[in-house]
Amino acid sequence: MIIGAGPAGLAAGIYGARAKLHTLIIEKGAVGGQAFTTRELVNYPGFPDATGPQLMKAMADHAAGFGAEIIRDEVVDVNFAREIKEISTRKGGSYQARAVILAAGAQPRLLNIPGEKEFRGLGVSYCATCDAEFYEGLDVVVVGNGDAAIEEALYITRFARKVTMLVIHDPGVVDCNRTSAEKAFQNEKMAFIWNSVLAEIKGDQEVEAVVIKNIKTGELSQFPVNGVFIYVGTVPGTGFLQGKVELDDKGYIITNERMETAVDGVFAAGDARVKYLRQVITAANDGAVAAIAAENYLREEEEFRGQVEDAGKPVLLAFWSPAHEESIALLSTLESVVGQCNGQVKLVKVDISRRKRMASKYHVLQAPAILLLKKGGEKRDLPPNLTARSLEAALREKN
């Protein structure tokens, strides 16, 4: 199950479906997410003249071609407490999956002023990396004064003739780090309008001017520009995940490099997770990694059920590592010990260097470690100097 059909979700769908996994993608809005609203995508490798809708349709068709199913609905609740994950949607849908990839994306925080929605993609942008080059030799306004706003404004100066920043504070006061602030103040292509906010965006077919309001005097003034870049924060689409997975203080999902969350079988990809760069290409990368990690998780779970849960007898889990000589030597000893028990117990070897998730599941931090799993779910730690006699005694002990 993949929640979200932006670049991350679609890439995950391609990889998941190609691996012959039953793959369902749920998307509440337009297939393609934020990227679908982008007028031109000139920095996606191999597609210098693509538009957002074209590239996202190609990704969706690619995923569907491998067998992924995409449905339009909104996920409103999830239950990740058990091995089988449960997903509920606004239209009353109820779904179950063994693995879930969260690709819910993030939306730029809107000013909700006249003209903002009308000119989005027609002069209003929320991404300098995506759109700055379209303003070569033109004048733009940047709204915001935090780290992201200042750094993006500095990037835009590589292309624009002039970059004017609207700042809500008194002259010289910005919310970014001092190094970036000094660079901005010293940049000849940058100007600042203090104690001001954006009140309206105007134009015919594209942005032609903005209305600026001085918050101290209330005065409104019209300012001619060709583009508006807005940086007042982003909002991850993770409202339905509160208390379900680990989020940072801004609501972004925390993962490791394999896109694994702290919940077994739940992964995250794309703009909704904590990451350095939020672009179509990095979202697609996340989706591929998450799908491969999910596939490995499902394969490990299936192998585990076959080796352990369906063994029909107690199982001796031997956690070892090829980097730990003592644990390697222990394996042959355990084979001999188990062999003396007349088939009463099954030995399963777990290489913790390759199966870290399995080791984590049983709270094994280092090798060697020996764990006896008995019927009824009882788990018992056993000493490394295990003998056939002590193993047989452990097998006879009641819960």
mmCIF file of C-alpha atoms in Angstrom:
data_model
loop_
_atom_site.group_PDB
_atom_site.id
_atom_site.type_symbol
_atom_site.label_atom_id
_atom_site.label_comp_id
_atom_site.label_asym_id
_atom_site.label_seq_id
_atom_site.Cartn_x
_atom_site.Cartn_y
_atom_site.Cartn_z
ATOM 1 C CA MET A 1 0.000 0.000 0.000
ATOM 2 C CA ILE A 2 1.359 3.396 -1.029
ATOM 3 C CA ILE A 3 -0.269 6.541 0.330
ATOM 4 C CA GLY A 4 0.289 9.370 -2.142
ATOM 5 C CA ALA A 5 0.758 9.419 -5.920
ATOM 6 C CA GLY A 6 3.368 12.116 -6.321
ATOM 7 C CA PRO A 7 6.830 11.311 -7.749
ATOM 8 C CA ALA A 8 7.757 9.324 -4.616
ATOM 9 C CA GLY A 9 4.577 7.270 -4.573
ATOM 10 C CA LEU A 10 4.636 6.612 -8.315
ATOM 11 C CA ALA A 11 8.297 5.575 -8.286
ATOM 12 C CA ALA A 12 7.545 3.249 -5.372
ATOM 13 C CA GLY A 13 4.610 1.889 -7.383
ATOM 14 C CA ILE A 14 6.857 1.176 -10.368
ATOM 15 C CA TYR A 15 9.422 -0.685 -8.284
ATOM 16 C CA GLY A 16 6.856 -2.478 -6.141
ATOM 17 C CA ALA A 17 4.679 -3.669 -9.006
ATOM 18 C CA ARG A 18 7.686 -4.710 -11.088
ATOM 19 C CA ALA A 19 8.772 -6.879 -8.144
ATOM 20 C CA LYS A 20 5.394 -8.675 -8.488
ATOM 21 C CA LEU A 21 4.027 -7.239 -5.249
ATOM 22 C CA HIS A 22 0.289 -6.499 -5.149
ATOM 23 C CA THR A 23 0.607 -2.706 -5.222
ATOM 24 C CA LEU A 24 -2.160 -0.199 -4.501
ATOM 25 C CA ILE A 25 -1.616 3.578 -4.559
ATOM 26 C CA ILE A 26 -4.135 5.924 -2.928
ATOM 27 C CA GLU A 27 -4.109 9.621 -3.891
ATOM 28 C CA LYS A 28 -6.538 12.236 -2.612
ATOM 29 C CA GLY A 29 -5.799 14.866 -5.257
ATOM 30 C CA ALA A 30 -4.341 15.002 -8.743
ATOM 31 C CA VAL A 31 -2.071 12.085 -9.628
ATOM 32 C CA GLY A 32 1.408 13.594 -9.612
ATOM 33 C CA GLY A 33 1.036 15.681 -6.451
ATOM 34 C CA GLN A 34 2.908 18.983 -6.292
ATOM 35 C CA ALA A 35 4.852 18.163 -9.448
ATOM 36 C CA PHE A 36 1.603 18.042 -11.423
ATOM 37 C CA THR A 37 1.136 21.785 -10.817
ATOM 38 C CA THR A 38 4.598 22.700 -12.129
ATOM 39 C CA ARG A 39 4.453 24.376 -15.511
ATOM 40 C CA GLU A 40 7.908 23.309 -16.682
ATOM 41 C CA LEU A 41 10.379 20.735 -15.348
ATOM 42 C CA VAL A 42 13.710 21.450 -16.987
ATOM 43 C CA ASN A 43 16.006 19.826 -14.414
ATOM 44 C CA TYR A 44 14.706 16.253 -14.419
ATOM 45 C CA PRO A 45 17.533 14.221 -16.005
ATOM 46 C CA GLY A 46 16.822 13.195 -19.573
ATOM 47 C CA PHE A 47 13.648 15.302 -19.909
ATOM 48 C CA PRO A 48 14.805 18.904 -20.500
ATOM 49 C CA ASP A 49 11.506 20.074 -21.996
ATOM 50 C CA ALA A 50 8.999 18.214 -19.814
ATOM 51 C CA THR A 51 6.021 19.745 -18.084
ATOM 52 C CA GLY A 52 4.853 18.581 -14.685
ATOM 53 C CA PRO A 53 1.643 16.993 -15.996
ATOM 54 C CA GLN A 54 3.499 15.206 -18.820
ATOM 55 C CA LEU A 55 6.150 13.701 -16.568
ATOM 56 C CA MET A 56 3.675 12.668 -13.884
ATOM 57 C CA LYS A 57 1.365 11.049 -16.440
ATOM 58 C CA ALA A 58 4.341 9.123 -17.805
ATOM 59 C CA MET A 59 5.219 7.927 -14.290
ATOM 60 C CA ALA A 60 1.611 6.940 -13.558
ATOM 61 C CA ASP A 61 1.340 5.050 -16.861
ATOM 62 C CA HIS A 62 4.650 3.336 -16.110
ATOM 63 C CA ALA A 63 3.419 2.164 -12.707
ATOM 64 C CA ALA A 64 0.076 1.023 -14.123
ATOM 65 C CA GLY A 65 1.891 -0.817 -16.909
ATOM 66 C CA PHE A 66 3.599 -3.000 -14.313
ATOM 67 C CA GLY A 67 0.281 -3.679 -12.587
ATOM 68 C CA ALA A 68 0.052 -1.019 -9.877
ATOM 69 C CA GLU A 69 -3.496 0.153 -9.184
ATOM 70 C CA ILE A 70 -4.170 3.835 -8.483
ATOM 71 C CA ILE A 71 -7.386 4.951 -6.797
ATOM 72 C CA ARG A 72 -8.658 8.426 -5.848
ATOM 73 C CA ASP A 73 -9.530 8.661 -2.175
ATOM 74 C CA GLU A 74 -8.192 10.266 0.997
ATOM 75 C CA VAL A 75 -6.641 8.282 3.829
ATOM 76 C CA VAL A 76 -8.077 9.540 7.104
ATOM 77 C CA ASP A 77 -6.824 6.952 9.594
ATOM 78 C CA VAL A 78 -4.268 4.154 9.895
ATOM 79 C CA ASN A 79 -3.555 1.395 12.385
ATOM 80 C CA PHE A 80 0.039 0.203 12.338
ATOM 81 C CA ALA A 81 -0.084 -1.634 15.671
ATOM 82 C CA ARG A 82 -0.193 -5.121 14.140
ATOM 83 C CA GLU A 83 1.665 -7.017 11.443
ATOM 84 C CA ILE A 84 -1.254 -6.444 9.068
ATOM 85 C CA LYS A 85 -1.602 -2.683 8.653
ATOM 86 C CA GLU A 86 -5.089 -1.181 8.370
ATOM 87 C CA ILE A 87 -5.951 1.891 6.307
ATOM 88 C CA SER A 88 -9.288 3.746 6.337
ATOM 89 C CA THR A 89 -10.372 6.315 3.745
ATOM 90 C CA ARG A 90 -12.840 9.180 3.554
ATOM 91 C CA LYS A 91 -15.047 7.310 1.083
ATOM 92 C CA GLY A 92 -15.463 4.455 3.543
ATOM 93 C CA GLY A 93 -12.751 2.242 2.104
ATOM 94 C CA SER A 94 -10.975 -0.205 4.406
ATOM 95 C CA TYR A 95 -7.697 -1.728 3.269
ATOM 96 C CA GLN A 96 -5.119 -4.090 4.710
ATOM 97 C CA ALA A 97 -1.456 -4.417 3.764
ATOM 98 C CA ARG A 98 1.659 -6.111 5.070
ATOM 99 C CA ALA A 99 3.808 -3.098 4.148
ATOM 100 C CA VAL A 100 2.924 0.583 3.778
ATOM 101 C CA ILE A 101 4.875 3.388 2.102
ATOM 102 C CA LEU A 102 3.922 6.888 3.228
ATOM 103 C CA ALA A 103 4.385 9.328 0.328
ATOM 104 C CA ALA A 104 1.900 11.993 1.379
ATOM 105 C CA GLY A 105 4.044 14.921 0.205
ATOM 106 C CA ALA A 106 4.132 18.488 1.481
ATOM 107 C CA GLN A 107 2.394 21.654 0.393
ATOM 108 C CA PRO A 108 3.837 25.169 0.470
ATOM 109 C CA ARG A 109 2.194 27.288 3.118
ATOM 110 C CA LEU A 110 -0.082 29.723 1.285
ATOM 111 C CA LEU A 111 -0.583 33.415 1.945
ATOM 112 C CA ASN A 112 -4.223 33.099 0.778
ATOM 113 C CA ILE A 113 -4.210 36.547 -0.804
ATOM 114 C CA PRO A 114 -5.985 37.662 -4.005
ATOM 115 C CA GLY A 115 -4.170 36.470 -7.120
ATOM 116 C CA GLU A 116 -2.037 33.821 -5.421
ATOM 117 C CA LYS A 117 -3.943 30.770 -6.657
ATOM 118 C CA GLU A 118 -4.844 32.355 -9.997
ATOM 119 C CA PHE A 119 -1.212 32.988 -10.945
ATOM 120 C CA ARG A 120 0.348 29.862 -9.486
ATOM 121 C CA GLY A 121 2.645 28.560 -12.227
ATOM 122 C CA LEU A 122 2.107 31.804 -14.125
ATOM 123 C CA GLY A 123 4.528 33.921 -12.138
ATOM 124 C CA VAL A 124 3.842 32.683 -8.607
ATOM 125 C CA SER A 125 6.318 30.043 -7.458
ATOM 126 C CA TYR A 126 7.379 28.310 -4.266
ATOM 127 C CA CYS A 127 10.611 26.780 -5.598
ATOM 128 C CA ALA A 128 13.657 28.700 -6.816
ATOM 129 C CA THR A 129 15.485 25.565 -7.906
ATOM 130 C CA CYS A 130 12.515 24.722 -10.133
ATOM 131 C CA ASP A 131 11.699 28.123 -11.606
ATOM 132 C CA ALA A 132 14.432 30.744 -11.056
ATOM 133 C CA GLU A 133 15.929 30.414 -14.538
ATOM 134 C CA PHE A 134 12.641 31.464 -16.139
ATOM 135 C CA TYR A 135 13.255 34.966 -14.745
ATOM 136 C CA GLU A 136 16.551 35.624 -16.504
ATOM 137 C CA GLY A 137 16.984 39.412 -16.608
ATOM 138 C CA LEU A 138 13.590 40.066 -14.959
ATOM 139 C CA ASP A 139 12.433 41.495 -11.624
ATOM 140 C CA VAL A 140 10.990 39.310 -8.870
ATOM 141 C CA VAL A 141 9.712 39.668 -5.329
ATOM 142 C CA VAL A 142 10.521 37.181 -2.573
ATOM 143 C CA VAL A 143 8.198 36.924 0.420
ATOM 144 C CA GLY A 144 9.754 35.715 3.683
ATOM 145 C CA ASN A 145 12.943 36.289 5.642
ATOM 146 C CA GLY A 146 13.895 32.939 7.184
ATOM 147 C CA ASP A 147 16.832 30.764 6.155
ATOM 148 C CA ALA A 148 14.982 29.203 3.214
ATOM 149 C CA ALA A 149 13.726 32.554 1.905
ATOM 150 C CA ILE A 150 17.143 34.250 2.059
ATOM 151 C CA GLU A 151 19.013 31.298 0.570
ATOM 152 C CA GLU A 152 16.476 30.909 -2.233
ATOM 153 C CA ALA A 153 16.592 34.661 -2.927
ATOM 154 C CA LEU A 154 20.385 34.505 -3.214
ATOM 155 C CA TYR A 155 19.990 31.649 -5.690
ATOM 156 C CA ILE A 156 17.478 33.643 -7.750
ATOM 157 C CA THR A 157 19.999 36.509 -8.110
ATOM 158 C CA ARG A 158 21.991 34.256 -10.444
ATOM 159 C CA PHE A 159 19.217 34.749 -12.983
ATOM 160 C CA ALA A 160 16.977 37.726 -12.148
ATOM 161 C CA ARG A 161 17.903 41.350 -12.782
ATOM 162 C CA LYS A 162 16.661 42.363 -9.346
ATOM 163 C CA VAL A 163 15.332 40.501 -6.317
ATOM 164 C CA THR A 164 13.261 42.485 -3.815
ATOM 165 C CA MET A 165 12.490 40.894 -0.456
ATOM 166 C CA LEU A 166 9.397 41.821 1.522
ATOM 167 C CA VAL A 167 10.190 41.639 5.238
ATOM 168 C CA ILE A 168 7.671 42.019 8.036
ATOM 169 C CA HIS A 169 10.314 43.294 10.517
ATOM 170 C CA ASP A 170 12.054 46.638 11.054
ATOM 171 C CA PRO A 171 15.046 47.512 8.827
ATOM 172 C CA GLY A 172 17.971 45.125 9.275
ATOM 173 C CA VAL A 173 15.990 42.482 11.201
ATOM 174 C CA VAL A 174 15.631 39.068 9.544
ATOM 175 C CA ASP A 175 14.933 35.591 10.907
ATOM 176 C CA CYS A 176 17.744 33.755 9.120
ATOM 177 C CA ASN A 177 21.309 32.977 10.189
ATOM 178 C CA ARG A 178 23.684 35.943 10.221
ATOM 179 C CA THR A 179 26.012 34.545 7.548
ATOM 180 C CA SER A 180 23.232 34.329 4.977
ATOM 181 C CA ALA A 181 21.859 37.702 6.076
ATOM 182 C CA GLU A 182 25.201 39.427 5.504
ATOM 183 C CA LYS A 183 25.522 37.846 2.071
ATOM 184 C CA ALA A 184 22.060 39.087 1.182
ATOM 185 C CA PHE A 185 22.661 42.621 2.472
ATOM 186 C CA GLN A 186 25.887 42.843 0.459
ATOM 187 C CA ASN A 187 24.407 41.470 -2.768
ATOM 188 C CA GLU A 188 23.989 44.323 -5.249
ATOM 189 C CA LYS A 189 21.075 42.586 -6.987
ATOM 190 C CA MET A 190 19.025 42.396 -3.788
ATOM 191 C CA ALA A 191 16.805 45.033 -2.203
ATOM 192 C CA PHE A 192 14.582 44.992 0.896
ATOM 193 C CA ILE A 193 11.213 46.531 1.672
ATOM 194 C CA TRP A 194 10.788 46.527 5.473
ATOM 195 C CA ASN A 195 7.694 46.450 7.702
ATOM 196 C CA SER A 196 5.718 45.115 4.768
ATOM 197 C CA VAL A 197 3.564 42.201 3.644
ATOM 198 C CA LEU A 198 2.162 41.113 0.306
ATOM 199 C CA ALA A 199 -1.492 42.081 -0.069
ATOM 200 C CA GLU A 200 -2.345 41.133 -3.659
ATOM 201 C CA ILE A 201 -0.872 39.759 -6.887
ATOM 202 C CA LYS A 202 -1.995 41.311 -10.171
ATOM 203 C CA GLY A 203 -1.633 40.630 -13.869
ATOM 204 C CA ASP A 204 -3.356 39.620 -17.078
ATOM 205 C CA GLN A 205 -2.098 36.255 -18.342
ATOM 206 C CA GLU A 206 0.937 36.319 -16.028
ATOM 207 C CA VAL A 207 2.126 38.270 -12.968
ATOM 208 C CA GLU A 208 2.707 41.938 -13.742
ATOM 209 C CA ALA A 209 2.612 43.639 -10.340
ATOM 210 C CA VAL A 210 2.040 43.176 -6.614
ATOM 211 C CA VAL A 211 0.320 45.280 -3.984
ATOM 212 C CA ILE A 212 2.441 45.810 -0.875
ATOM 213 C CA LYS A 213 1.055 46.845 2.508
ATOM 214 C CA ASN A 214 3.108 48.702 5.123
ATOM 215 C CA ILE A 215 2.056 47.135 8.433
ATOM 216 C CA LYS A 216 2.858 50.276 10.432
ATOM 217 C CA THR A 217 1.108 52.872 8.311
ATOM 218 C CA GLY A 218 -1.425 50.672 6.517
ATOM 219 C CA GLU A 219 -0.369 52.288 3.231
ATOM 220 C CA LEU A 220 -0.856 50.227 0.046
ATOM 221 C CA SER A 221 1.496 50.628 -2.908
ATOM 222 C CA GLN A 222 1.712 48.889 -6.281
ATOM 223 C CA PHE A 223 5.075 47.447 -7.301
ATOM 224 C CA PRO A 224 5.791 46.172 -10.863
ATOM 225 C CA VAL A 225 7.370 42.679 -10.977
ATOM 226 C CA ASN A 226 7.505 39.656 -13.272
ATOM 227 C CA GLY A 227 7.481 36.958 -10.614
ATOM 228 C CA VAL A 228 6.668 36.226 -6.973
ATOM 229 C CA PHE A 229 8.475 33.604 -4.880
ATOM 230 C CA ILE A 230 6.787 32.773 -1.584
ATOM 231 C CA TYR A 231 8.712 31.187 1.322
ATOM 232 C CA VAL A 232 6.618 31.192 4.475
ATOM 233 C CA GLY A 233 7.098 27.481 5.199
ATOM 234 C CA THR A 234 5.732 24.160 4.017
ATOM 235 C CA VAL A 235 3.118 21.868 5.510
ATOM 236 C CA PRO A 236 3.663 18.078 5.298
ATOM 237 C CA GLY A 237 0.574 16.009 4.561
ATOM 238 C CA THR A 238 0.965 14.000 7.749
ATOM 239 C CA GLY A 239 -1.996 15.126 9.833
ATOM 240 C CA PHE A 240 -3.462 11.610 9.802
ATOM 241 C CA LEU A 241 -0.178 10.186 11.108
ATOM 242 C CA GLN A 242 -0.052 11.928 14.496
ATOM 243 C CA GLY A 243 0.801 9.279 17.085
ATOM 244 C CA LYS A 244 1.156 6.592 14.392
ATOM 245 C CA VAL A 245 4.810 7.104 13.348
ATOM 246 C CA GLU A 246 7.631 9.276 14.648
ATOM 247 C CA LEU A 247 7.430 12.877 13.390
ATOM 248 C CA ASP A 248 9.716 15.837 13.976
ATOM 249 C CA ASP A 249 8.460 19.069 15.529
ATOM 250 C CA LYS A 250 7.312 20.308 12.112
ATOM 251 C CA GLY A 251 5.357 17.172 11.307
ATOM 252 C CA TYR A 252 7.817 15.545 8.903
ATOM 253 C CA ILE A 253 8.326 11.772 9.095
ATOM 254 C CA ILE A 254 11.618 10.568 10.528
ATOM 255 C CA THR A 255 13.276 7.720 8.606
ATOM 256 C CA ASN A 256 16.667 6.111 8.160
ATOM 257 C CA GLU A 257 18.500 5.869 4.826
ATOM 258 C CA ARG A 258 16.389 2.850 3.878
ATOM 259 C CA MET A 259 13.246 4.955 4.294
ATOM 260 C CA GLU A 260 12.246 2.826 7.291
ATOM 261 C CA THR A 261 10.221 4.500 10.018
ATOM 262 C CA ALA A 262 10.395 3.337 13.614
ATOM 263 C CA VAL A 263 7.388 1.077 12.907
ATOM 264 C CA ASP A 264 8.059 -2.348 11.380
ATOM 265 C CA GLY A 265 6.712 -2.568 7.850
ATOM 266 C CA VAL A 266 6.076 1.172 7.492
ATOM 267 C CA PHE A 267 8.269 3.279 5.205
ATOM 268 C CA ALA A 268 8.207 6.904 4.081
ATOM 269 C CA ALA A 269 9.364 8.629 0.907
ATOM 270 C CA GLY A 270 9.378 12.060 -0.677
ATOM 271 C CA ASP A 271 8.624 15.521 0.651
ATOM 272 C CA ALA A 272 6.731 14.284 3.714
ATOM 273 C CA ARG A 273 9.900 12.937 5.326
ATOM 274 C CA VAL A 274 12.803 14.756 6.983
ATOM 275 C CA LYS A 275 15.330 15.430 4.215
ATOM 276 C CA TYR A 276 17.749 18.007 2.829
ATOM 277 C CA LEU A 277 16.381 18.586 -0.695
ATOM 278 C CA ARG A 278 12.767 18.358 -1.849
ATOM 279 C CA GLN A 279 12.720 17.903 -5.622
ATOM 280 C CA VAL A 280 11.042 15.534 -8.085
ATOM 281 C CA ILE A 281 14.261 13.593 -8.580
ATOM 282 C CA THR A 282 14.925 13.141 -4.853
ATOM 283 C CA ALA A 283 11.306 12.102 -4.289
ATOM 284 C CA ALA A 284 11.584 9.476 -7.027
ATOM 285 C CA ASN A 285 14.825 8.250 -5.457
ATOM 286 C CA ASP A 286 13.107 7.920 -2.078
ATOM 287 C CA GLY A 287 10.269 5.965 -3.655
ATOM 288 C CA ALA A 288 12.621 3.476 -5.277
ATOM 289 C CA VAL A 289 14.541 2.941 -2.036
ATOM 290 C CA ALA A 290 11.340 2.562 -0.013
ATOM 291 C CA ALA A 291 9.905 -0.011 -2.423
ATOM 292 C CA ILE A 292 13.075 -2.125 -2.403
ATOM 293 C CA ALA A 293 13.240 -1.895 1.393
ATOM 294 C CA ALA A 294 9.571 -2.909 1.626
ATOM 295 C CA GLU A 295 10.186 -5.838 -0.706
ATOM 296 C CA ASN A 296 13.102 -7.001 1.452
ATOM 297 C CA TYR A 297 10.990 -6.611 4.574
ATOM 298 C CA LEU A 298 8.190 -8.732 3.115
ATOM 299 C CA ARG A 299 10.637 -11.401 1.960
ATOM 300 C CA GLU A 300 12.273 -11.534 5.394
ATOM 301 C CA GLU A 301 8.881 -11.789 7.065
ATOM 302 C CA GLU A 302 7.864 -14.620 4.762
ATOM 303 C CA GLU A 303 11.148 -16.446 5.376
ATOM 304 C CA PHE A 304 10.759 -15.919 9.107
ATOM 305 C CA ARG A 305 7.265 -17.347 9.139
ATOM 306 C CA GLY A 306 8.468 -20.372 7.202
ATOM 307 C CA GLN A 307 11.526 -20.963 9.347
ATOM 308 C CA VAL A 308 10.187 -20.039 12.755
ATOM 309 C CA GLU A 309 6.443 -19.567 13.111
ATOM 310 C CA ASP A 310 5.575 -22.583 10.954
ATOM 311 C CA ALA A 311 8.365 -24.793 12.279
ATOM 312 C CA GLY A 312 5.995 -26.848 14.450
ATOM 313 C CA LYS A 313 8.612 -27.100 17.197
ATOM 314 C CA PRO A 314 10.712 -24.822 19.426
ATOM 315 C CA VAL A 315 13.285 -22.755 17.519
ATOM 316 C CA LEU A 316 16.783 -21.803 18.601
ATOM 317 C CA LEU A 317 17.693 -18.413 17.082
ATOM 318 C CA ALA A 318 21.459 -17.980 16.808
ATOM 319 C CA PHE A 319 22.434 -14.359 16.127
ATOM 320 C CA TRP A 320 25.913 -14.136 14.635
ATOM 321 C CA SER A 321 28.095 -11.830 12.553
ATOM 322 C CA PRO A 322 30.870 -12.600 10.040
ATOM 323 C CA ALA A 323 32.894 -9.843 11.707
ATOM 324 C CA HIS A 324 32.734 -11.609 15.080
ATOM 325 C CA GLU A 325 34.924 -14.710 15.234
ATOM 326 C CA GLU A 326 33.439 -15.950 18.506
ATOM 327 C CA SER A 327 29.935 -15.987 17.007
ATOM 328 C CA ILE A 328 31.153 -17.885 13.918
ATOM 329 C CA ALA A 329 32.764 -20.550 16.105
ATOM 330 C CA LEU A 330 29.590 -20.760 18.178
ATOM 331 C CA LEU A 331 27.496 -21.826 15.153
ATOM 332 C CA SER A 332 29.237 -25.185 14.762
ATOM 333 C CA THR A 333 28.896 -25.801 18.499
ATOM 334 C CA LEU A 334 25.189 -25.073 18.350
ATOM 335 C CA GLU A 335 24.733 -27.411 15.389
ATOM 336 C CA SER A 336 26.252 -30.173 17.478
ATOM 337 C CA VAL A 337 24.122 -29.291 20.515
ATOM 338 C CA VAL A 338 20.892 -29.259 18.468
ATOM 339 C CA GLY A 339 21.896 -32.504 16.807
ATOM 340 C CA GLN A 340 21.979 -34.183 20.215
ATOM 341 C CA CYS A 341 18.394 -33.184 20.968
ATOM 342 C CA ASN A 342 16.832 -35.775 18.650
ATOM 343 C CA GLY A 343 14.865 -33.341 16.527
ATOM 344 C CA GLN A 344 13.189 -31.586 19.454
ATOM 345 C CA VAL A 345 14.361 -28.146 18.351
ATOM 346 C CA LYS A 346 15.161 -26.323 15.094
ATOM 347 C CA LEU A 347 18.257 -24.135 14.665
ATOM 348 C CA VAL A 348 17.863 -20.862 12.705
ATOM 349 C CA LYS A 349 20.951 -18.725 12.096
ATOM 350 C CA VAL A 350 20.524 -14.945 11.835
ATOM 351 C CA ASP A 351 23.378 -12.830 10.434
ATOM 352 C CA ILE A 352 22.822 -9.494 12.179
ATOM 353 C CA SER A 353 25.006 -7.666 9.640
ATOM 354 C CA ARG A 354 22.435 -8.501 6.942
ATOM 355 C CA ARG A 355 19.245 -8.794 8.949
ATOM 356 C CA LYS A 356 19.427 -5.806 11.241
ATOM 357 C CA ARG A 357 15.672 -5.455 11.412
ATOM 358 C CA MET A 358 15.314 -9.032 12.657
ATOM 359 C CA ALA A 359 17.966 -8.439 15.315
ATOM 360 C CA SER A 360 16.221 -5.233 16.347
ATOM 361 C CA LYS A 361 12.896 -7.074 16.587
ATOM 362 C CA TYR A 362 14.385 -9.300 19.293
ATOM 363 C CA HIS A 363 16.396 -6.482 20.888
ATOM 364 C CA VAL A 364 19.721 -8.085 19.966
ATOM 365 C CA LEU A 365 22.408 -5.411 19.879
ATOM 366 C CA GLN A 366 25.471 -7.531 19.190
ATOM 367 C CA ALA A 367 26.580 -11.060 18.389
ATOM 368 C CA PRO A 368 26.703 -13.680 19.610
ATOM 369 C CA ALA A 369 23.259 -14.070 21.119
ATOM 370 C CA ILE A 370 21.060 -17.148 21.539
ATOM 371 C CA LEU A 371 17.297 -17.020 21.906
ATOM 372 C CA LEU A 372 14.900 -19.929 22.419
ATOM 373 C CA LEU A 373 11.394 -19.481 20.983
ATOM 374 C CA LYS A 374 8.867 -21.918 22.407
ATOM 375 C CA LYS A 375 5.251 -22.580 21.575
ATOM 376 C CA GLY A 376 2.913 -19.995 22.983
ATOM 377 C CA GLY A 377 5.275 -17.169 22.149
ATOM 378 C CA GLU A 378 7.637 -17.604 25.099
ATOM 379 C CA LYS A 379 11.115 -16.202 24.476
ATOM 380 C CA ARG A 380 14.136 -17.091 26.577
ATOM 381 C CA ASP A 381 17.723 -15.840 26.388
ATOM 382 C CA LEU A 382 20.281 -18.626 26.638
ATOM 383 C CA PRO A 383 23.981 -18.410 27.538
ATOM 384 C CA PRO A 384 26.713 -18.676 24.833
ATOM 385 C CA ASN A 385 28.172 -21.767 26.583
ATOM 386 C CA LEU A 386 24.984 -23.721 25.832
ATOM 387 C CA THR A 387 25.142 -27.516 26.148
ATOM 388 C CA ALA A 388 22.758 -30.234 25.003
ATOM 389 C CA ARG A 389 21.781 -30.903 28.601
ATOM 390 C CA SER A 390 21.021 -27.251 29.410
ATOM 391 C CA LEU A 391 19.082 -26.871 26.122
ATOM 392 C CA GLU A 392 16.952 -29.922 26.887
ATOM 393 C CA ALA A 393 16.308 -28.529 30.380
ATOM 394 C CA ALA A 394 15.181 -25.219 28.869
ATOM 395 C CA LEU A 395 12.858 -27.075 26.500
ATOM 396 C CA ARG A 396 11.222 -28.927 29.401
ATOM 397 C CA GLU A 397 10.670 -25.815 31.513
ATOM 398 C CA LYS A 398 7.128 -24.497 31.641
ATOM 399 C CA ASN A 399 6.177 -20.861 30.945
#
